[in-house]
Short mmCIF file of C-alpha atoms and ligand atoms in Angstrom, two decimals:
data_model
loop_
_atom_site.label_atom_id
_atom_site.label_comp_id
_atom_site.label_asym_id
_atom_site.label_seq_id
_atom_site.Cartn_x
_atom_site.Cartn_y
_atom_site.Cartn_z
CA MET A 216 10.64 -99.16 -18.24
CA ASN A 217 10.61 -102.62 -19.74
CA ASN A 218 7.56 -104.84 -19.81
CA LYS A 219 8.59 -107.87 -17.72
CA LEU A 220 6.97 -110.19 -20.27
CA TYR A 221 9.74 -109.61 -22.79
CA ASP A 222 12.47 -110.06 -20.19
CA LYS A 223 11.69 -113.77 -20.14
CA LEU A 224 13.96 -116.11 -22.07
CA ILE A 225 13.02 -116.42 -25.72
CA PHE A 226 12.44 -120.12 -25.03
CA GLU A 227 9.87 -119.21 -22.37
CA LEU A 228 8.14 -116.91 -24.86
CA SER A 229 7.98 -119.71 -27.42
CA ARG A 230 4.53 -121.04 -28.45
CA GLN A 231 4.11 -124.04 -30.72
CA GLY A 232 3.40 -122.94 -34.29
CA ARG A 233 3.99 -119.20 -33.84
CA ARG A 234 6.22 -117.75 -36.49
CA GLY A 235 7.43 -114.51 -38.01
CA TYR A 236 7.37 -115.66 -41.65
CA SER A 237 5.14 -117.58 -44.00
CA LEU A 238 6.53 -119.83 -46.69
CA PRO A 239 4.83 -122.63 -48.57
CA ASP A 240 5.01 -125.81 -46.51
CA ARG A 241 7.44 -127.67 -48.71
CA HIS A 242 9.29 -124.80 -50.28
CA PHE A 243 12.11 -126.82 -51.79
CA PRO A 244 10.54 -130.26 -52.33
CA ASP A 245 12.95 -131.32 -55.10
CA ALA A 246 16.04 -130.31 -53.18
CA ILE A 247 14.82 -132.09 -50.05
CA ALA A 248 13.92 -135.21 -52.01
CA SER A 249 17.45 -135.37 -53.40
CA PHE A 250 19.09 -135.55 -49.92
CA PRO A 251 19.99 -139.05 -48.71
CA ASP A 252 17.41 -140.10 -46.15
CA ALA A 253 20.12 -140.72 -43.53
CA LEU A 254 21.01 -137.00 -43.57
CA LEU A 255 17.48 -135.72 -43.01
CA ARG A 256 16.59 -134.65 -39.47
CA LYS A 257 13.94 -136.93 -37.95
CA SER A 258 13.22 -135.13 -34.69
CA ASP A 259 12.24 -131.55 -33.88
CA ILE A 260 15.22 -129.20 -33.57
CA GLY A 261 13.67 -127.46 -30.53
CA LEU A 262 14.15 -123.86 -31.67
CA PRO A 263 11.93 -121.26 -30.01
CA GLN A 264 8.86 -120.28 -32.02
CA ALA A 265 7.63 -116.71 -31.76
CA ASP A 266 6.07 -113.95 -33.82
CA GLU A 267 8.29 -111.23 -35.22
CA LEU A 268 7.19 -108.45 -32.85
CA THR A 269 7.80 -110.59 -29.76
CA VAL A 270 11.29 -111.37 -31.03
CA VAL A 271 12.02 -107.69 -31.72
CA ARG A 272 10.73 -106.60 -28.29
CA HIS A 273 12.57 -109.38 -26.48
CA TYR A 274 15.97 -108.47 -27.95
CA THR A 275 15.41 -104.71 -27.83
CA ASN A 276 14.46 -104.91 -24.16
CA MET A 277 17.45 -107.13 -23.44
CA SER A 278 19.78 -104.60 -25.06
CA THR A 279 18.51 -101.87 -22.74
CA ASN A 280 19.09 -104.01 -19.65
CA ASN A 281 22.79 -103.69 -20.31
CA PHE A 282 24.98 -100.68 -19.68
CA GLY A 283 27.00 -99.43 -22.63
CA VAL A 284 29.08 -96.43 -23.56
CA ASP A 285 26.30 -95.39 -25.93
CA THR A 286 24.03 -94.96 -22.88
CA GLY A 287 26.36 -93.57 -20.22
CA PHE A 288 29.83 -92.73 -18.86
CA TYR A 289 32.34 -95.52 -18.33
CA PRO A 290 35.12 -94.58 -15.87
CA LEU A 291 36.67 -98.08 -16.03
CA GLY A 292 40.42 -97.94 -15.29
CA SER A 293 43.24 -99.57 -17.30
CA CYS A 294 40.95 -100.07 -20.22
CA THR A 295 41.25 -96.84 -22.26
CA MET A 296 39.09 -96.96 -25.39
CA LYS A 297 35.43 -96.82 -24.46
CA TYR A 298 33.86 -94.58 -27.03
CA ASN A 299 34.76 -95.71 -30.51
CA PRO A 300 34.00 -93.11 -33.17
CA LYS A 301 31.32 -94.42 -35.52
CA ILE A 302 33.40 -93.71 -38.63
CA ASN A 303 35.79 -96.50 -37.60
CA GLU A 304 32.92 -98.98 -37.32
CA GLU A 305 31.73 -97.91 -40.73
CA MET A 306 35.15 -98.56 -42.25
CA ALA A 307 35.46 -102.00 -40.60
CA SER A 308 32.00 -103.08 -41.71
CA ASP A 309 32.44 -102.02 -45.34
CA PRO A 310 31.38 -105.15 -47.25
CA VAL A 311 34.61 -105.15 -49.26
CA ILE A 312 36.57 -105.43 -46.02
CA ALA A 313 34.16 -107.52 -43.96
CA SER A 314 33.80 -110.24 -46.60
CA LEU A 315 37.51 -110.65 -47.31
CA HIS A 316 38.67 -114.26 -46.92
CA PRO A 317 41.94 -114.86 -45.02
CA ASP A 318 43.24 -117.04 -47.85
CA THR A 319 42.61 -114.50 -50.62
CA PRO A 320 45.60 -114.61 -53.03
CA VAL A 321 47.90 -111.60 -52.59
CA ARG A 322 47.23 -110.19 -56.04
CA TYR A 323 43.52 -109.82 -55.15
CA CYS A 324 44.00 -108.18 -51.72
CA GLN A 325 46.66 -105.53 -52.32
CA GLY A 326 44.42 -102.92 -50.67
CA ALA A 327 44.08 -104.96 -47.49
CA LEU A 328 47.83 -105.55 -47.38
CA ALA A 329 48.36 -101.79 -47.84
CA ILE A 330 46.10 -101.19 -44.79
CA TYR A 331 48.12 -103.72 -42.75
CA HIS A 332 51.46 -102.26 -43.83
CA THR A 333 50.42 -98.62 -43.37
CA LEU A 334 49.21 -99.30 -39.82
CA ALA A 335 52.40 -101.23 -38.99
CA GLU A 336 54.44 -98.24 -40.18
CA ALA A 337 52.30 -95.78 -38.19
CA LEU A 338 52.74 -97.86 -35.01
CA ALA A 339 56.51 -98.01 -35.59
CA GLU A 340 56.54 -94.21 -35.79
CA ILE A 341 54.35 -93.83 -32.68
CA GLY A 342 56.34 -96.38 -30.66
CA GLY A 343 59.80 -95.43 -31.91
CA MET A 344 60.38 -99.02 -33.04
CA ALA A 345 61.91 -100.40 -36.25
CA GLU A 346 59.09 -102.73 -37.24
CA PHE A 347 55.75 -104.13 -36.09
CA THR A 348 53.81 -107.35 -36.61
CA LEU A 349 50.02 -107.06 -36.32
CA ASN A 350 49.49 -110.82 -36.04
CA PRO A 351 48.87 -111.34 -32.27
CA TYR A 352 45.19 -111.43 -31.33
CA ALA A 353 45.28 -109.69 -27.92
CA GLY A 354 47.49 -107.85 -25.47
CA ALA A 355 48.41 -111.02 -23.58
CA HIS A 356 49.11 -112.72 -26.92
CA GLY A 357 51.41 -109.82 -27.81
CA GLU A 358 53.24 -110.25 -24.50
CA LEU A 359 53.69 -113.95 -25.19
CA THR A 360 54.93 -113.20 -28.72
CA GLY A 361 57.36 -110.56 -27.41
CA LEU A 362 58.76 -112.85 -24.72
CA MET A 363 59.14 -115.78 -27.14
CA LEU A 364 60.92 -113.41 -29.50
CA CYS A 365 63.18 -112.39 -26.63
CA ARG A 366 64.00 -116.06 -25.97
CA ALA A 367 64.66 -116.59 -29.68
CA TRP A 368 67.11 -113.67 -29.58
CA HIS A 369 69.06 -115.03 -26.60
CA ASP A 370 69.00 -118.54 -28.13
CA SER A 371 70.29 -117.24 -31.47
CA ARG A 372 73.33 -115.90 -29.61
CA GLY A 373 73.89 -119.20 -27.81
CA ASP A 374 72.91 -117.55 -24.50
CA ARG A 375 70.67 -120.26 -23.04
CA ARG A 376 70.88 -119.56 -19.31
CA ARG A 377 68.45 -116.67 -19.37
CA THR A 378 65.25 -118.07 -17.90
CA LYS A 379 63.95 -115.23 -15.69
CA VAL A 380 61.72 -112.22 -16.30
CA ILE A 381 61.64 -109.32 -13.85
CA ILE A 382 58.16 -107.82 -13.39
CA PRO A 383 57.13 -104.95 -11.05
CA ASP A 384 54.56 -105.87 -8.38
CA SER A 385 52.19 -103.25 -9.83
CA ALA A 386 52.04 -104.97 -13.24
CA HIS A 387 48.90 -106.16 -15.00
CA GLY A 388 48.22 -109.83 -14.23
CA THR A 389 48.78 -110.88 -17.81
CA ASN A 390 52.52 -110.02 -17.52
CA PRO A 391 53.45 -112.84 -15.11
CA ALA A 392 50.95 -115.16 -16.83
CA SER A 393 52.54 -114.59 -20.26
CA ALA A 394 56.03 -115.07 -18.82
CA ALA A 395 54.96 -118.40 -17.33
CA VAL A 396 53.37 -119.54 -20.60
CA ALA A 397 56.62 -118.59 -22.41
CA GLY A 398 58.43 -120.98 -20.05
CA LEU A 399 60.14 -118.20 -18.09
CA GLN A 400 60.37 -117.76 -14.35
CA VAL A 401 58.83 -114.61 -12.84
CA VAL A 402 60.90 -112.49 -10.45
CA PRO A 403 58.85 -109.67 -8.89
CA VAL A 404 60.43 -106.31 -8.11
CA ARG A 405 58.84 -104.08 -5.52
CA SER A 406 57.38 -100.61 -6.00
CA LEU A 407 58.17 -97.56 -3.90
CA PRO A 408 55.33 -95.86 -2.00
CA ASP A 409 54.89 -93.50 -4.98
CA GLY A 410 54.10 -96.51 -7.20
CA THR A 411 57.29 -96.46 -9.28
CA VAL A 412 59.87 -99.24 -9.48
CA ASP A 413 62.37 -99.38 -6.63
CA VAL A 414 65.66 -99.11 -8.56
CA GLU A 415 67.67 -100.15 -5.50
CA ALA A 416 65.64 -103.34 -5.20
CA LEU A 417 66.11 -103.98 -8.91
CA ALA A 418 69.93 -103.87 -9.00
CA PRO A 419 70.61 -107.14 -7.11
CA LEU A 420 68.05 -109.03 -9.25
CA LEU A 421 69.87 -108.36 -12.52
CA ASP A 422 72.34 -111.05 -13.57
CA ASP A 423 73.11 -113.31 -16.54
CA THR A 424 70.05 -115.49 -15.90
CA VAL A 425 67.63 -112.64 -16.67
CA ALA A 426 66.10 -112.71 -20.15
CA ALA A 427 63.98 -109.56 -19.88
CA MET A 428 62.34 -106.99 -17.69
CA MET A 429 58.73 -106.05 -18.42
CA MET A 430 57.46 -102.57 -17.64
CA THR A 431 54.33 -100.52 -18.08
CA ASN A 432 54.96 -96.79 -18.39
CA PRO A 433 52.90 -94.97 -17.28
CA ASN A 434 52.47 -97.84 -14.84
CA THR A 435 49.20 -99.34 -13.60
CA LEU A 436 48.79 -96.44 -11.17
CA GLY A 437 48.91 -94.02 -14.09
CA ILE A 438 52.33 -92.74 -13.00
CA PHE A 439 55.26 -92.08 -15.32
CA GLU A 440 58.42 -94.00 -14.39
CA ARG A 441 60.97 -91.17 -14.30
CA GLN A 442 63.89 -93.54 -13.71
CA ILE A 443 63.37 -95.27 -17.01
CA PRO A 444 66.72 -94.27 -18.67
CA GLU A 445 68.55 -95.58 -15.60
CA ILE A 446 66.51 -98.81 -15.57
CA ALA A 447 67.13 -99.34 -19.32
CA ARG A 448 70.88 -98.92 -18.81
CA MET A 449 70.90 -101.41 -15.90
CA VAL A 450 68.86 -104.00 -17.81
CA HIS A 451 71.03 -103.72 -20.94
CA ASP A 452 74.26 -103.85 -18.93
CA ALA A 453 73.04 -107.19 -17.57
CA GLY A 454 72.55 -108.45 -21.17
CA ALA A 455 68.73 -108.58 -20.87
CA LEU A 456 66.04 -106.94 -23.02
CA LEU A 457 63.52 -104.35 -21.85
CA TYR A 458 59.88 -105.06 -22.70
CA TYR A 459 57.20 -102.34 -22.83
CA ASP A 460 53.58 -103.15 -22.04
CA GLY A 461 51.82 -100.51 -24.15
CA ALA A 462 48.28 -101.78 -23.66
CA ASN A 463 47.11 -98.29 -22.70
CA LEU A 464 49.46 -96.11 -24.72
CA ASN A 465 47.03 -93.23 -25.10
CA PRO A 466 48.65 -90.60 -22.79
CA MET A 467 51.99 -91.13 -24.53
CA LEU A 468 50.82 -90.64 -28.11
CA GLY A 469 53.07 -88.15 -29.85
CA ILE A 470 54.64 -87.11 -26.54
CA ALA A 471 57.09 -89.85 -25.61
CA ARG A 472 58.14 -93.02 -27.44
CA PRO A 473 59.06 -96.32 -25.77
CA GLY A 474 61.84 -96.80 -28.37
CA ASP A 475 63.42 -93.51 -27.26
CA MET A 476 63.17 -94.56 -23.60
CA GLY A 477 65.36 -97.59 -24.33
CA PHE A 478 62.77 -100.32 -24.76
CA ASP A 479 63.64 -103.19 -27.14
CA ILE A 480 60.25 -104.87 -27.59
CA MET A 481 56.72 -103.58 -27.04
CA HIS A 482 53.10 -104.41 -27.63
CA ILE A 483 50.13 -102.10 -28.07
CA ASN A 484 46.49 -103.06 -27.49
CA LEU A 485 44.73 -101.69 -30.55
CA HIS A 486 41.43 -102.40 -28.76
CA LYS A 487 42.48 -100.19 -25.84
CA THR A 488 44.39 -97.38 -27.49
CA PHE A 489 43.12 -97.24 -31.07
CA SER A 490 39.36 -97.63 -31.04
CA THR A 491 37.79 -101.06 -30.98
CA PRO A 492 34.93 -102.02 -28.65
CA HIS A 493 36.38 -104.64 -26.32
CA GLY A 494 33.81 -105.63 -23.75
CA GLY A 495 33.19 -109.31 -23.16
CA GLY A 496 36.64 -110.50 -24.18
CA GLY A 497 37.13 -109.61 -27.79
CA PRO A 498 37.96 -109.23 -30.56
CA GLY A 499 41.34 -107.66 -29.91
CA SER A 500 44.73 -107.10 -31.43
CA GLY A 501 48.13 -106.88 -29.75
CA PRO A 502 50.72 -105.78 -32.33
CA VAL A 503 54.34 -106.29 -31.31
CA GLY A 504 57.13 -103.89 -32.24
CA VAL A 505 60.88 -104.36 -32.00
CA ARG A 506 63.88 -102.08 -32.17
CA LYS A 507 66.43 -102.22 -34.94
CA GLY A 508 68.39 -105.47 -34.86
CA LEU A 509 65.46 -107.68 -33.80
CA GLU A 510 63.23 -107.31 -36.90
CA HIS A 511 64.38 -110.59 -38.47
CA LEU A 512 62.87 -112.49 -35.55
CA LEU A 513 59.30 -111.16 -35.94
CA PRO A 514 56.79 -113.97 -36.47
CA ASN A 515 55.60 -115.33 -39.82
CA PRO A 516 53.67 -114.58 -41.95
CA ARG A 517 54.96 -111.07 -42.69
CA VAL A 518 53.62 -108.36 -44.96
CA ILE A 519 56.31 -106.57 -46.98
CA LYS A 520 56.25 -103.73 -49.45
CA LYS A 521 58.29 -104.51 -52.55
CA THR A 522 60.40 -102.01 -54.49
CA ASP A 523 57.73 -101.82 -57.21
CA GLY A 524 55.22 -100.58 -54.61
CA THR A 525 53.16 -103.80 -54.42
CA TYR A 526 52.74 -105.89 -51.28
CA ASP A 527 53.53 -109.52 -50.56
CA ILE A 528 53.10 -112.03 -47.73
CA ILE A 529 56.32 -113.87 -46.95
CA SER A 530 57.67 -116.41 -44.49
CA SER A 531 61.19 -115.75 -43.29
CA PRO A 532 63.43 -118.66 -42.21
CA ASP A 533 64.94 -116.44 -39.47
CA ALA A 534 61.57 -115.75 -37.81
CA MET A 535 60.81 -116.89 -34.25
CA GLY A 536 58.01 -119.03 -35.71
CA ARG A 537 54.32 -118.44 -36.05
CA VAL A 538 51.89 -117.17 -33.41
CA SER A 539 48.64 -116.97 -35.38
CA SER A 540 46.88 -118.76 -38.19
CA THR A 541 46.31 -115.52 -40.12
CA LEU A 542 47.58 -111.95 -40.27
CA GLY A 543 45.61 -111.10 -37.12
CA ASN A 544 42.18 -109.59 -36.48
CA PHE A 545 41.81 -107.52 -39.60
CA ALA A 546 38.68 -105.56 -38.61
CA VAL A 547 40.53 -104.26 -35.54
CA VAL A 548 43.44 -103.22 -37.75
CA VAL A 549 41.05 -101.29 -40.02
CA ARG A 550 39.48 -99.44 -37.07
CA ALA A 551 42.91 -98.50 -35.69
CA LEU A 552 44.12 -97.10 -39.01
CA SER A 553 40.85 -95.25 -39.49
CA TYR A 554 41.23 -93.71 -35.99
CA ILE A 555 44.86 -92.69 -36.58
CA LEU A 556 44.19 -91.20 -40.01
CA SER A 557 41.03 -89.36 -38.93
CA LEU A 558 42.76 -87.77 -35.91
CA GLY A 559 46.11 -87.14 -37.56
CA ALA A 560 49.32 -86.50 -35.62
CA ASP A 561 47.95 -83.37 -33.90
CA GLY A 562 44.69 -85.06 -32.98
CA LEU A 563 46.47 -88.05 -31.43
CA MET A 564 48.56 -85.74 -29.25
CA GLU A 565 45.46 -83.84 -28.19
CA ALA A 566 43.68 -87.07 -27.23
CA GLY A 567 46.47 -88.05 -24.81
CA GLY A 568 46.61 -84.56 -23.33
CA LEU A 569 42.86 -84.40 -22.77
CA ALA A 570 42.74 -87.87 -21.22
CA THR A 571 45.46 -86.74 -18.78
CA LEU A 572 43.69 -83.47 -17.99
CA ASN A 573 40.35 -85.25 -17.39
CA ALA A 574 41.91 -87.81 -15.03
CA ASN A 575 43.69 -85.13 -12.99
CA TYR A 576 40.55 -82.98 -12.83
CA ILE A 577 38.50 -85.85 -11.36
CA LYS A 578 41.29 -86.79 -8.94
CA GLU A 579 41.63 -83.27 -7.60
CA SER A 580 37.85 -82.81 -7.35
CA LEU A 581 37.38 -85.88 -5.15
CA ARG A 582 40.53 -86.13 -3.06
CA ASP A 583 38.94 -84.55 0.02
CA LEU A 584 36.45 -87.46 0.23
CA TYR A 585 38.41 -90.39 -1.25
CA GLU A 586 41.79 -91.72 -0.09
CA LEU A 587 44.56 -90.86 -2.56
CA PRO A 588 47.44 -93.22 -1.75
CA VAL A 589 49.82 -91.84 -4.41
CA ASP A 590 49.59 -88.07 -4.46
CA THR A 591 51.14 -86.85 -7.70
CA VAL A 592 50.15 -85.69 -11.17
CA CYS A 593 48.79 -88.77 -12.94
CA LYS A 594 48.59 -89.63 -16.61
CA HIS A 595 45.42 -91.16 -18.12
CA GLU A 596 44.23 -92.82 -14.90
CA PHE A 597 44.64 -92.89 -11.12
CA VAL A 598 43.72 -95.00 -8.11
CA PHE A 599 41.84 -94.16 -4.92
CA ASP A 600 42.10 -96.47 -1.92
CA GLY A 601 38.39 -96.37 -1.09
CA LEU A 602 36.59 -93.67 0.89
CA LYS A 603 38.63 -91.46 3.19
CA ASP A 604 36.25 -92.07 6.07
CA LYS A 605 36.71 -95.80 6.78
CA SER A 606 34.47 -95.74 9.88
CA THR A 607 31.21 -96.16 7.92
CA GLY A 608 32.05 -99.70 6.76
CA VAL A 609 31.17 -98.69 3.19
CA THR A 610 33.61 -100.46 0.84
CA THR A 611 34.84 -99.81 -2.69
CA LEU A 612 32.44 -102.51 -3.90
CA ASN A 613 29.52 -100.62 -2.32
CA VAL A 614 30.55 -97.33 -3.93
CA ALA A 615 30.87 -99.05 -7.32
CA LYS A 616 27.40 -100.63 -6.97
CA ARG A 617 25.82 -97.34 -5.84
CA LEU A 618 27.23 -95.56 -8.91
CA LEU A 619 24.98 -97.79 -11.04
CA ASP A 620 21.94 -96.15 -9.43
CA TYR A 621 23.29 -92.78 -10.57
CA GLY A 622 23.50 -94.06 -14.16
CA PHE A 623 27.27 -94.57 -14.32
CA HIS A 624 29.26 -97.70 -15.05
CA ALA A 625 31.46 -98.77 -12.13
CA PRO A 626 35.20 -97.99 -12.14
CA THR A 627 37.75 -100.82 -12.01
CA ILE A 628 37.75 -102.10 -8.43
CA TYR A 629 40.20 -104.10 -6.30
CA PHE A 630 42.93 -103.66 -8.94
CA PRO A 631 45.82 -102.95 -8.73
CA LEU A 632 46.46 -105.22 -5.78
CA LEU A 633 48.80 -102.70 -4.11
CA PHE A 634 45.93 -101.32 -1.99
CA HIS A 635 43.04 -103.01 -0.17
CA GLU A 636 40.24 -100.82 -1.55
CA SER A 637 41.54 -99.89 -5.02
CA LEU A 638 39.13 -97.87 -7.10
CA MET A 639 40.69 -97.07 -10.45
CA ILE A 640 39.34 -94.32 -12.67
CA GLU A 641 40.14 -93.61 -16.32
CA PRO A 642 37.79 -91.11 -17.99
CA THR A 643 39.54 -90.91 -21.42
CA GLU A 644 39.48 -87.92 -23.74
CA THR A 645 35.99 -88.30 -25.19
CA GLU A 646 33.83 -87.10 -22.28
CA SER A 647 32.43 -83.56 -22.08
CA LEU A 648 33.03 -81.37 -19.03
CA ASP A 649 29.31 -81.68 -18.17
CA THR A 650 29.51 -85.48 -18.05
CA ILE A 651 32.65 -85.40 -15.94
CA ASP A 652 31.14 -82.86 -13.56
CA SER A 653 28.02 -84.98 -13.12
CA PHE A 654 30.22 -88.01 -12.35
CA ILE A 655 32.16 -86.01 -9.76
CA SER A 656 28.92 -84.87 -8.20
CA ALA A 657 27.62 -88.47 -8.01
CA MET A 658 30.86 -89.62 -6.37
CA ARG A 659 30.58 -86.79 -3.83
CA ASP A 660 26.92 -87.59 -3.12
CA ILE A 661 27.82 -91.24 -2.51
CA ALA A 662 30.61 -90.29 -0.11
CA LEU A 663 28.20 -88.11 1.88
CA GLU A 664 25.53 -90.80 1.76
CA ALA A 665 28.05 -93.32 3.11
CA ALA A 666 28.23 -91.20 6.25
CA SER A 667 24.54 -90.27 6.60
CA ASP A 668 22.82 -93.43 5.33
CA PRO A 669 25.40 -96.23 4.91
CA GLU A 670 22.73 -98.95 4.54
CA THR A 671 21.47 -97.47 1.26
CA VAL A 672 24.98 -97.58 -0.17
CA LYS A 673 25.70 -101.07 1.18
CA SER A 674 22.54 -102.52 -0.35
CA ALA A 675 22.92 -100.79 -3.76
CA PRO A 676 22.09 -101.00 -6.59
CA HIS A 677 18.38 -100.34 -6.17
CA THR A 678 17.32 -99.42 -9.70
CA THR A 679 19.08 -101.91 -12.03
CA PRO A 680 17.29 -104.90 -13.65
CA VAL A 681 19.58 -107.26 -11.72
CA ARG A 682 20.76 -106.21 -8.25
CA ARG A 683 23.57 -108.14 -6.56
CA PRO A 684 24.16 -111.45 -8.30
CA ASP A 685 26.15 -114.00 -6.32
CA ASP A 686 29.39 -113.82 -8.33
CA THR A 687 30.94 -116.80 -6.56
CA ASP A 688 27.92 -119.04 -7.06
CA ALA A 689 27.69 -118.01 -10.72
CA ALA A 690 31.35 -118.90 -11.25
CA LEU A 691 31.13 -122.19 -9.36
CA HIS A 692 27.77 -123.36 -10.70
CA PRO A 693 27.25 -121.74 -14.11
CA ARG A 694 23.88 -122.45 -15.68
CA LEU A 695 24.50 -122.02 -19.37
CA THR A 696 21.61 -123.97 -20.90
CA PHE A 697 17.85 -123.74 -20.72
CA ASP A 698 16.17 -126.89 -19.52
CA GLU A 699 12.55 -126.98 -20.49
CA LEU A 700 10.41 -127.44 -17.41
C1 PLP B 275 44.48 -105.02 -20.70
C2 PLP B 275 45.93 -105.07 -20.39
C3 PLP B 275 46.70 -106.16 -20.81
C4 PLP B 275 46.12 -107.40 -21.47
O1 PLP B 275 45.51 -107.18 -22.71
P1 PLP B 275 44.42 -108.23 -23.27
O2 PLP B 275 44.11 -107.77 -24.65
O3 PLP B 275 43.25 -108.17 -22.33
O4 PLP B 275 45.06 -109.58 -23.28
C5 PLP B 275 48.06 -106.12 -20.53
N1 PLP B 275 48.62 -105.10 -19.86
C6 PLP B 275 47.89 -104.02 -19.44
C7 PLP B 275 48.59 -102.91 -18.71
C8 PLP B 275 46.53 -103.97 -19.68
O5 PLP B 275 45.82 -102.93 -19.26
#
């Protein structure tokens, strides 16, 4: 239990003259005297002043007010990586790697270029693609890169009428957003009741104005699109390219490859599939892979391996252009390679299989109490449409909030938009059977509580440091600074 004193803002804990160090008053008198007077600060900077122990307690208490994967289970859907093995963090924070400057001349960073190139080759093998760039900084950035590359391909063939992108209605929101940013028009295609693309609805949409179709497989409901060879044939017959959103590739690792399914371009979220913490918006990495025949269009700069075994950074005149100022988020690249090498081919396959098993186990253990709108074997994740018993008035939001009282992070809620009460669960491969069983038991308790004592569920959480913040007010009137009273 935290002492409320240290929960105050550090500015509120500040007392004039308190400090956690002692240095002679004018420690660098000569240096200060040599600065031009105009550059010297005249007024107080207004930093908080506190003793060392107060600072330590304040920040340590703050860190325990937050929920993290190091303190409990995170069933958040469409998000994959939650637990990131510590060895990968150790690799990324090695001083040799962490202090590398992006402009280091190539002859001094051959090791870093080898890491980049080795990961790009591993991803090409995993995705069944010819070549990868690791430059894009996020999944959405990868989508944008892939779609711009697709435009560059059509343009290079003088085919300039292709301005549309077909996207299933179950897609992640970044798909239509990226298409719009790439200057392409979004054409939605509907899903069947089982969550897969309606091939009959797709056929009339395909013509010579379509640049690409974007797909996620397994899709956002965690369901494998069995019609994919047929869809690939239809898209290619129409002269368009097929784009694979591989943000959450984990159930496919070593089992099926987008390149073999007929995809031309894909991105992978390293921060979702290959071990990088990604709460709070970053840092990420969204490498883009292409099939044979499109490699020349990949963005500059590019890392190549020369015949003498050394590496170089080049700019190709054929490239689609540049999408990043550097070769991407290098620390994320290091973690991903560390993860892949430490698991090995067998370990990667096992991770996907376990993630799939865990998701199906939870689904089957809760389906008598929660509404299962798509009843089939899922991959790494699945979606409930709220509680089965709708008469209690207890919503998905209430269930998610009540889970916090049981010491679990909430699942993804109200996404995908296909159902009113979506509650999306993705356990991943790292959780023990005991943890999963205790989550199932909490979900069952909450469902029973919703019937016997709905008010307790509706007013949850009861035990967290902050209860129900007004999300709308916080978004409309953010208070981001501390005004001294
Ligand atoms: C997370 C996600 C994205 C977007 O990735 P960001 O790195 O957040 O930009 C795209 N597609 C799917 C299916 C995702 O789950």
